[in-house]
Amino acid sequence: MFRPRTLSILMEELCRLPGIGEKTAQRLAFYILRTPQERAQRLAQAIVEVKEKIIFCSRCRGITEADPCALCTDASRDGGLICVVEDPSDVFLIERTGVYKGLYHVLMGALSPLDGIGPDQLTIDALLARVERGGIREIICATNPNMEGEATVLYLARLVKPHGIRLTRLAHGLPVGGHLEYADEITLSRSLEGRRDI
Amino acid sequence: MLLEKLALHRFRSYHDIDLVFPSAGAYITGCNGSGKTNLLESIFFLANLSSFRTNNREELRNWDAAQGIVKATVADRYADRQSELAVQLSAGTRRLWLNGKETRETREFTSRFTAVAFHPGTLQVVRGGPAGRRYLIDRGITSLHPGFVRVSQDFQHVLKQRNSLLRTSTDTGFLAAWTERFITAAIQLMRARWRHAELLNSILSAELLQDLGSDIGTLSLDYRPAILAKCSTQQYERLLPTNGTDAPLREHFLAEAQRLQHAETAMGQTLFGPQRDDIAINFCGRESRGYASQGQQRLVVFLLVAALALGIQRQRGHRPVMLLDDIVSELDARNREIIFTFLKTHAFQTFITATEEREQFDDLNSLARFQVQRLNDQTTLRNDMPYAASCTH
C-alpha cells in the first residue's frame, strides 16, 4: 500500500503509545494532517517541552518543573507526614481528593523480582535519607493493593520501624456507593477484618 | 441443579445434536471411540469452563470447524430459576452467553450450573505423585468456594516472585519482605485445604460410608502440609484449625525459612510451603497409593467424587450433576452395588457412560438411554428407551 513516508513515520510513532493500535494510529495521524498548522505546531511543541522541562523533584521524586516541587516547598503542608506512592501520577490522584495535607514520596514502582525491580531500582534510599533527617511522625503507604505493593510495604516496614516512626497503610475495603453483591470475597473479607466501631 | 436441554454444535466428534434429559439423567452406551466421553466432557465444560482431560481448548472444537458451540438449559430447583447457557469456542477465544446476553462474568456464569465428574484419568490421582492430589483437592475447593481461585492464583504468583528473587538477589531484607507475603498466602491456602479435607472426612465417615453399608471399610483424607511434616499430631491440631491465631503457624514458617535460607539461595527456589504438600488417601487403614487394587482405586475416586457432591449440596445448597465416565468397568458385583446404592439413595442427576448394557442399570430405570454411534466421522445418538427424551441430528 502506498503511503507517504512522513505519514508512515507519524503512524508508527503513535502506534507505540499505550492503548493505540494501528487503526487508531491512522485515525490520529489523519486528524493531525487535517488540523491547522499552528495547532499541530502546538502539539509538537508540547511534546518537546514536556520532555525538556519536566524533572523529578530531588526531595519527593515527584514530577515538577522547578526543583524542589511546589508540594515540597508549600509551607502550609504538614512536613511530619509522608505519603508513599508507586507512581508520580498517584500524587495527582491523592491531591484530587483535597483531604491530604502532608508531603509525598514517589517510589517509582514496586518490588517485583519477576520484573527485575529490587530496592535499588526504587527511591527507597532517598526515603530513608528523609527519615534520617528527622521531623517525620508518620509514613502512609499508598502503594497498590496487590502482591507487589504489599511486599513493598513489608520491606519498608523493616527499614522504617527502627526509627520509631508510625507506619500506616491505606484501608482495604468496599468502594463507596458500591453494592455488597458486587464485592469479591477477598475484598469483602478484608472489609470485615478492617471493620470499625460506629 | 438439572441439565434439561443440551445442544452441541461442532464440539469434538459431534456435528449437531439437540438433547432433552429427564431429571434422573441419562445412560449412554456405545463402542470405544464413538463419542460417549465427549458428551460428558461437554457437560463438564459448561459447568467449569475447563475440560477434565485436556488443558488445550483447541482440542474441544470439531477438528475442521471454525467454531464449536455448547448450549444448554439448566434449572436450579432450589432457587426456582432456569438459565440458558452458551459457550462458543473459536480459535483462541471463548465467549459466554447467559440467558441470551453475552457476558464476561465467568463467576456468574459458572454459578448457574455445577457438575462433578468421575473420569478414568482421575485414577492417576491415587497412584501418581502428590501434584495430582493437590490439584484434585484444590479443584474440589473451587467448586465449593469459587472465590478460592483468587487464593490459589495469589499463592502461585507470590511463589513465582519469591523464586525469581532467590535466583537474582542476595538482599536479605528484600527476601524477608517477600517471605512474609509468601507466608500469608501459604497459610490461606493451607487452611482452605485443611478445611476441605475435614469436610470430606466428615461427610465420608458420618454419611456416605454408613449409608452404603459398613463393610466398605474406612476412607479418609490425611492432609499433610509439607511444612508440618515433622510435627506431632497434637502440634498439628493446634496449628492448623482456622479459629486460632496465625501467629504460631507464622513462627513455624519463619523458623523454616531461616533454616533453609542457604539451601534456598543455592537452589534458587522456595523449598518450603504448600506447593510441596501431599494428601494421603487412606482406604481400609492403608495408604491407597501403594496398596489399593485397580478396582479399589476406582471405588475410592468414586467415593471422593460422591463426597464432594454431598459437600456441594450441604454448603452451597444446590445439587450438582454427576458425570460418571466408564465407572463400572473393573468393578466387582459388590462394588458396583455400592455405586448404584449411592445413585439410588441420593438421586443426583447422573450421566453414566458404559460400553455395553448391564443389567444393574435396570434399577436406574428412570434414566434416559442413549446409544452413541459413529457414522461418517460424526457421532449420532439414538434414543433407546421411551423415556422423556428426544434426539435429532
Coordinates of C-alpha atoms in Angstrom, one line a residue, chain B residues 29-215:
Chain B
T29 CA -23.7 -46.7 25.7
G30 CA -21.6 -47.1 22.6
C31 CA -18.4 -48.7 21.3
N32 CA -14.9 -47.5 22.0
G33 CA -14.2 -44.2 20.3
S34 CA -17.8 -43.5 19.5
G35 CA -18.0 -40.2 21.5
K36 CA -19.5 -41.1 24.9
T37 CA -16.9 -39.3 26.9
N38 CA -17.2 -36.3 24.5
L39 CA -20.8 -35.8 25.6
L40 CA -19.8 -35.9 29.4
E41 CA -16.9 -33.6 28.6
S42 CA -19.3 -31.0 27.1
I43 CA -21.4 -31.0 30.2
F44 CA -18.4 -30.7 32.4
F45 CA -17.1 -27.9 30.3
L46 CA -20.3 -26.0 30.6
A47 CA -20.0 -26.1 34.4
N48 CA -16.3 -25.5 34.8
L49 CA -15.2 -23.9 31.6
S50 CA -12.4 -26.4 31.5
S51 CA -12.2 -30.0 30.5
F52 CA -11.4 -33.0 32.7
R53 CA -9.0 -34.4 30.1
T54 CA -7.2 -31.6 28.4
N55 CA -5.9 -28.1 29.1
N56 CA -6.0 -27.2 25.4
R57 CA -9.3 -25.7 24.4
E58 CA -8.5 -26.1 20.8
E59 CA -9.0 -29.8 21.1
L60 CA -12.6 -29.3 22.0
R61 CA -13.7 -27.9 18.7
N62 CA -14.6 -30.2 15.9
W63 CA -11.2 -30.5 14.1
D64 CA -12.4 -28.9 10.8
A65 CA -14.8 -26.4 12.2
A66 CA -14.2 -22.7 12.8
Q67 CA -16.3 -22.6 15.9
G68 CA -17.8 -25.0 18.4
I69 CA -20.8 -24.3 20.5
V70 CA -22.2 -25.9 23.7
K71 CA -25.6 -24.7 24.6
A72 CA -27.8 -25.7 27.5
T73 CA -30.9 -25.0 29.5
V74 CA -30.3 -25.7 33.2
A75 CA -32.6 -25.4 36.1
D76 CA -32.0 -24.7 39.8
R77 CA -34.9 -26.1 41.7
Y78 CA -33.9 -24.6 45.0
A79 CA -33.6 -21.1 43.6
D80 CA -36.5 -21.8 41.2
R81 CA -34.6 -20.4 38.3
Q82 CA -33.9 -21.5 34.8
S83 CA -30.9 -20.3 32.9
E84 CA -29.8 -20.6 29.3
L85 CA -26.0 -21.0 29.0
A86 CA -24.0 -21.0 25.8
V87 CA -20.2 -21.2 25.2
Q88 CA -18.7 -20.5 21.8
L89 CA -15.2 -21.8 21.1
S90 CA -13.3 -20.4 18.2
A91 CA -9.5 -20.1 17.6
G92 CA -8.0 -18.8 20.8
T93 CA -11.2 -17.3 22.1
R94 CA -14.1 -18.4 24.3
R95 CA -17.3 -16.3 24.5
L96 CA -20.1 -16.8 27.0
W97 CA -23.8 -16.1 26.8
L98 CA -26.1 -16.1 29.8
N99 CA -29.8 -16.0 29.0
G100 CA -29.2 -14.8 25.5
K101 CA -26.9 -12.0 26.5
E102 CA -23.1 -12.1 26.1
T103 CA -21.3 -11.9 29.4
R104 CA -17.7 -11.6 30.7
E105 CA -18.7 -12.5 34.2
T106 CA -17.2 -16.0 34.4
R107 CA -18.1 -16.4 38.1
E108 CA -21.8 -15.5 37.4
F109 CA -21.8 -17.9 34.5
T110 CA -20.3 -20.9 36.4
S111 CA -22.6 -20.2 39.4
R112 CA -25.6 -21.3 37.3
F113 CA -24.5 -24.9 36.9
T114 CA -22.3 -27.3 38.9
A115 CA -21.1 -30.7 37.8
V116 CA -18.7 -33.2 39.4
A117 CA -17.0 -35.8 37.3
F118 CA -15.5 -39.3 37.6
H119 CA -13.2 -39.9 34.8
P120 CA -10.7 -42.8 34.4
G121 CA -7.9 -40.2 34.1
T122 CA -8.7 -39.2 37.7
L123 CA -7.4 -42.6 38.8
Q124 CA -3.9 -41.3 38.2
V125 CA -4.5 -39.2 41.3
V126 CA -4.5 -42.2 43.6
R127 CA -1.4 -43.8 42.1
G128 CA 0.6 -40.8 40.9
G129 CA 2.6 -38.1 42.7
P130 CA 1.3 -35.5 45.1
A131 CA 0.8 -32.9 42.4
G132 CA -2.3 -34.7 41.2
R133 CA -3.8 -35.0 44.7
R134 CA -3.1 -31.3 45.3
Y135 CA -4.9 -30.5 42.0
L136 CA -7.8 -32.7 43.0
I137 CA -8.3 -31.1 46.3
D138 CA -7.8 -27.5 45.0
R139 CA -10.3 -28.2 42.3
G140 CA -12.8 -29.5 44.9
I141 CA -12.4 -26.4 47.0
T142 CA -13.1 -24.2 43.9
S143 CA -16.3 -26.0 43.2
L144 CA -17.4 -25.3 46.9
H145 CA -16.0 -21.8 47.1
P146 CA -15.5 -20.2 43.7
G147 CA -13.5 -17.4 45.4
F148 CA -10.7 -19.9 46.2
V149 CA -9.4 -19.3 42.6
R150 CA -8.1 -16.0 43.8
V151 CA -6.4 -17.6 46.9
S152 CA -4.7 -20.1 44.6
Q153 CA -3.7 -17.6 42.0
D154 CA -2.3 -15.3 44.6
F155 CA -0.2 -18.1 46.0
Q156 CA 1.2 -19.1 42.7
H157 CA 2.0 -15.5 41.9
V158 CA 3.9 -14.9 45.1
L159 CA 5.7 -18.2 44.8
K160 CA 6.9 -17.1 41.3
Q161 CA 8.1 -13.8 42.6
R162 CA 9.9 -15.3 45.5
N163 CA 11.6 -17.9 43.3
S164 CA 12.7 -15.2 40.9
L165 CA 14.1 -13.2 43.8
L166 CA 16.0 -16.2 45.1
R167 CA 17.7 -16.5 41.7
T168 CA 18.6 -12.9 41.3
S169 CA 19.2 -11.2 44.6
T170 CA 21.1 -11.7 47.8
D171 CA 19.5 -8.8 49.7
T172 CA 18.1 -10.4 52.8
G173 CA 15.7 -7.6 53.7
F174 CA 14.2 -7.8 50.2
L175 CA 13.8 -11.5 50.6
A176 CA 12.3 -11.1 54.1
A177 CA 9.5 -8.9 52.7
W178 CA 8.6 -11.4 50.1
T179 CA 8.9 -14.3 52.6
E180 CA 6.3 -12.6 54.8
R181 CA 3.9 -12.1 51.9
F182 CA 4.5 -15.7 50.9
I183 CA 3.7 -17.0 54.3
T184 CA 0.4 -15.1 54.4
A185 CA -0.6 -16.6 51.0
A186 CA 0.6 -20.1 52.1
I187 CA -1.4 -20.0 55.3
Q188 CA -4.6 -19.1 53.4
L189 CA -4.0 -21.9 51.0
M190 CA -3.2 -24.5 53.7
R191 CA -6.2 -23.6 55.8
A192 CA -8.5 -23.9 52.8
R193 CA -7.1 -27.4 52.0
W194 CA -7.3 -28.4 55.6
R195 CA -10.9 -27.3 55.9
H196 CA -11.8 -29.1 52.7
A197 CA -10.1 -32.4 53.9
E198 CA -12.0 -32.1 57.2
L199 CA -15.3 -31.5 55.3
L200 CA -14.8 -34.5 53.0
N201 CA -13.8 -36.7 56.0
S202 CA -16.8 -35.7 58.0
I203 CA -19.1 -36.5 55.0
L204 CA -17.3 -39.8 54.3
S205 CA -17.5 -41.0 57.9
A206 CA -20.8 -39.6 59.0
E207 CA -23.0 -40.0 55.9
L208 CA -21.6 -41.7 53.0
L209 CA -19.9 -44.9 54.2
Q210 CA -22.6 -45.7 56.7
D211 CA -25.3 -45.3 54.2
L212 CA -23.6 -47.5 51.8
G213 CA -23.0 -50.4 54.2
S214 CA -20.5 -50.8 56.9
D215 CA -18.5 -53.5 55.0

